[in-house]
C-alpha atoms as one frame of an Amber mdcrd trajectory, in Angstrom:
protein
  22.285  19.081-118.700  22.629  22.851-118.761  18.904  23.152-119.438  18.052
  20.964-116.446  20.305  22.992-114.152  18.815  26.240-115.440  15.318  24.914
-114.749  16.250  23.675-111.266  17.939  26.930-110.213  15.202  29.124-111.631
  15.474  32.512-109.934  11.702  32.977-109.882  11.417  29.939-107.615  14.405
  30.397-105.312  14.744  34.166-104.970  12.503  37.122-104.156  11.210  39.410
-106.882  13.876  41.510-108.647  16.744  39.487-107.139  19.084  37.413-109.305
  21.908  34.990-108.611  24.318  37.645-109.820  23.238  39.824-106.899  24.439
  37.116-104.499  27.947  36.725-105.822  30.670  36.738-103.199  32.440  40.008
-102.540  35.386  41.088-100.433  32.984  42.336 -97.780  30.603  39.351 -97.587
  30.213  35.707 -98.556  26.855  34.354 -99.716  25.575  30.786-100.243  26.579
  29.450-103.653  25.050  26.538-105.532  28.535  25.174-106.157  28.961  24.667
-102.413  26.572  21.715-102.594  29.063  19.745-104.678  31.331  19.598-101.627
  28.869  17.238 -99.983  29.645  14.287-102.258  33.379  13.849-101.562  32.769
  14.730 -97.918  30.057  12.051 -97.732  32.652   9.494 -98.808  35.081  10.819
 -96.190  32.410  10.585 -93.486  31.677   7.009 -94.528  35.373   6.126 -94.209
  35.521   7.821 -90.803  32.528   5.739 -89.803  34.280   2.490 -90.756  37.331
   3.481 -88.718  35.177   4.598 -85.787  33.129   1.406 -85.680  36.218  -0.794
 -85.841  38.612   1.009 -83.516  36.255   2.840 -81.138  32.785   1.293 -81.060
  33.883  -2.345 -81.235  36.373  -2.099 -78.318  33.664  -0.347 -76.292  31.253
  -3.179 -77.068  33.798  -5.809 -76.060  34.467  -3.917 -72.819  30.728  -4.124
 -72.133  30.744  -7.892 -72.862  28.716  -7.469 -76.035  29.590 -10.433 -78.209
  29.453 -10.938 -81.952  27.885 -14.365 -81.613  25.054 -14.723 -84.067  21.973
 -16.937 -83.857  22.111 -20.697 -84.216  22.736 -21.818 -87.806  19.917 -23.747
 -89.456  20.662 -27.250 -90.710  21.684 -27.094 -94.412  18.825 -28.178 -96.659
  18.730 -27.310-100.367  14.952 -27.639-100.752  14.060 -25.489 -97.761  16.753
 -22.974 -98.684  15.276 -22.615-102.165  11.810 -22.028-100.721  13.215 -19.515
 -98.245  15.188 -17.466-100.780  12.928 -17.711-103.837   9.361 -18.150-102.572
   8.627 -17.182 -98.989  10.257 -16.815 -95.601   6.947 -17.450 -93.871   5.357
 -20.552 -95.445   1.672 -21.085 -94.823   0.140 -24.284 -93.471  -0.487 -25.774
 -96.909   3.120 -25.294 -98.006   4.399 -26.654 -94.699   2.388 -29.829 -95.172
   3.726 -30.212 -98.721   7.317 -29.783 -97.550   6.678 -32.229 -94.730   5.667
 -34.939 -97.196   8.510 -34.093 -99.580  11.234 -34.185 -96.916   9.634 -36.697
 -94.571   9.940 -34.154 -91.757   7.242 -33.263 -89.285   5.696 -29.800 -89.634
   7.114 -28.587 -86.320  10.686 -29.338 -87.472  10.137 -27.380 -90.683   8.707
 -24.442 -88.758  11.742 -24.564 -86.475  14.071 -24.570 -89.494  12.421 -21.498
 -91.003  12.559 -19.706 -87.659  16.284 -20.414 -87.335  16.874 -19.384 -90.939
  15.093 -16.064 -90.425  17.144 -15.422 -87.306  20.340 -15.965 -89.296  19.607
 -12.820 -91.293  19.309 -10.691 -88.192  22.456  -8.694 -87.390  24.398  -9.491
 -84.259  24.123  -7.351 -81.156  27.697  -6.196 -81.757  26.871  -4.847 -85.214
  23.795  -3.080 -83.868  25.829  -1.538 -81.072  28.568  -0.258 -83.400  26.095
   1.305 -85.817  24.070   2.905 -83.027  27.173   4.257 -81.300  28.341   5.890
 -84.534  25.020   7.635 -85.075  24.769   8.668 -81.439  28.288  10.121 -81.501
  27.693  12.075 -84.697  24.320  13.454 -83.610  25.731  14.411 -80.215  28.607
  16.275 -81.862  26.367  18.094 -84.347  23.823  18.962 -81.655  26.531  20.356
 -79.372  28.082  22.331 -82.215  24.685  23.682 -83.246  23.809  24.814 -79.726
  27.164  26.566 -79.289  26.734  28.290 -82.644  23.126  29.356 -82.047  23.959
  30.897 -78.683  26.054  33.488 -80.521  23.429  34.375 -83.138  20.972  37.260
 -82.765  18.112  35.454 -84.534  17.869  32.853 -81.770  16.752  35.560 -79.347
  14.885  37.721 -81.852  13.457  35.981 -84.925  13.026  39.307 -86.738  16.736
  39.117 -87.490  15.948  36.227 -89.854  14.435  38.771 -92.254  16.682  41.789
 -91.850  18.341  42.559 -95.195  16.892  39.372 -96.723  18.134  37.795 -98.978
  21.457  39.649 -98.730  22.478  37.826 -95.579  26.148  36.833 -95.435  27.071
  33.217 -94.824  29.391  32.784 -91.868  32.039  30.028 -91.932  30.445  28.343
 -88.901  27.033  28.125 -90.547  28.542  26.979 -93.840  30.402  24.195 -92.032
  27.248  23.109 -90.189  25.086  22.785 -93.293  27.720  21.076 -95.428  28.492
  18.620 -92.626  24.820  17.755 -92.150  24.231  17.392 -95.879  27.308  15.184
 -96.280  26.249  12.979 -93.385  22.793  12.368 -94.845  24.295  11.626 -98.248
  26.545   9.042 -96.593  23.457   7.452 -95.024  21.693   7.413 -98.391  24.393
   5.071 -99.677  25.258   3.118 -96.537  21.648   2.210 -95.771  21.854  -0.483
 -98.452  24.493  -2.252 -96.340  23.310  -1.105 -92.914  21.001  -3.087 -90.677
  17.773  -3.624 -92.579  14.790  -2.152 -90.793  11.078  -2.342 -91.463  11.047
   1.435 -91.969  13.780   1.294 -94.619  11.660   2.983 -97.305  10.571   5.622
 -94.827  14.169   6.302 -93.815  15.182   6.600 -97.468  12.470   9.225 -97.966
  13.491  10.937 -94.735  17.125  11.286 -95.808  16.045  12.582 -99.203  13.831
  15.176 -97.546  16.634  16.263 -95.222  18.996  16.717 -98.153  16.429  18.741
-100.076  15.777  20.882 -97.018  19.492  21.504 -96.597  19.671  22.578-100.238
  16.830  25.053 -99.795  18.008  26.714 -96.624  20.443  29.616 -97.008
């Protein structure tokens, strides 16, 4: 494990020439980014996930009810063991040949079987209430982080003059506000990495997984 960490934090990759991690140790005068800070993201990701559960239940759900958004799901398909087995183990979209075979096996007309599969697919779709609660949580978090980021950037010199990004590089102290911002963002994306397996399933699920991984890597790289 030590060898893997040494390879990952190779100074030749992360730092400019003739600069070592020892040069960036915290002092009484300045605080610098430390690799150990990244470990804070994991327990904080769990805390953010718990805050999300509380928010969706006690804030988002009452808001949805106030807006007359109901939790009623789609109509339940008629129980049928044969069709259920085909749906779960073979295909959710049977072709014409399979529909005709099922029609003969069940003595149903093809249109009824198509209707059953359509109802069964709709059963797996989340309710409007669940969609609303999840969307409201993400909107609230992004709004908070965006507002915090704008207020922080307004006080920084590099927003108005990008040359400040390179003054005294890489010996640039890490302010508490910036440290909080990066750790919060990293923790949030870690929470999404885990919760997306129980969140509403989207067609871009693989893309979102890659997106969150990229965001976390980017947060690790940035000072």
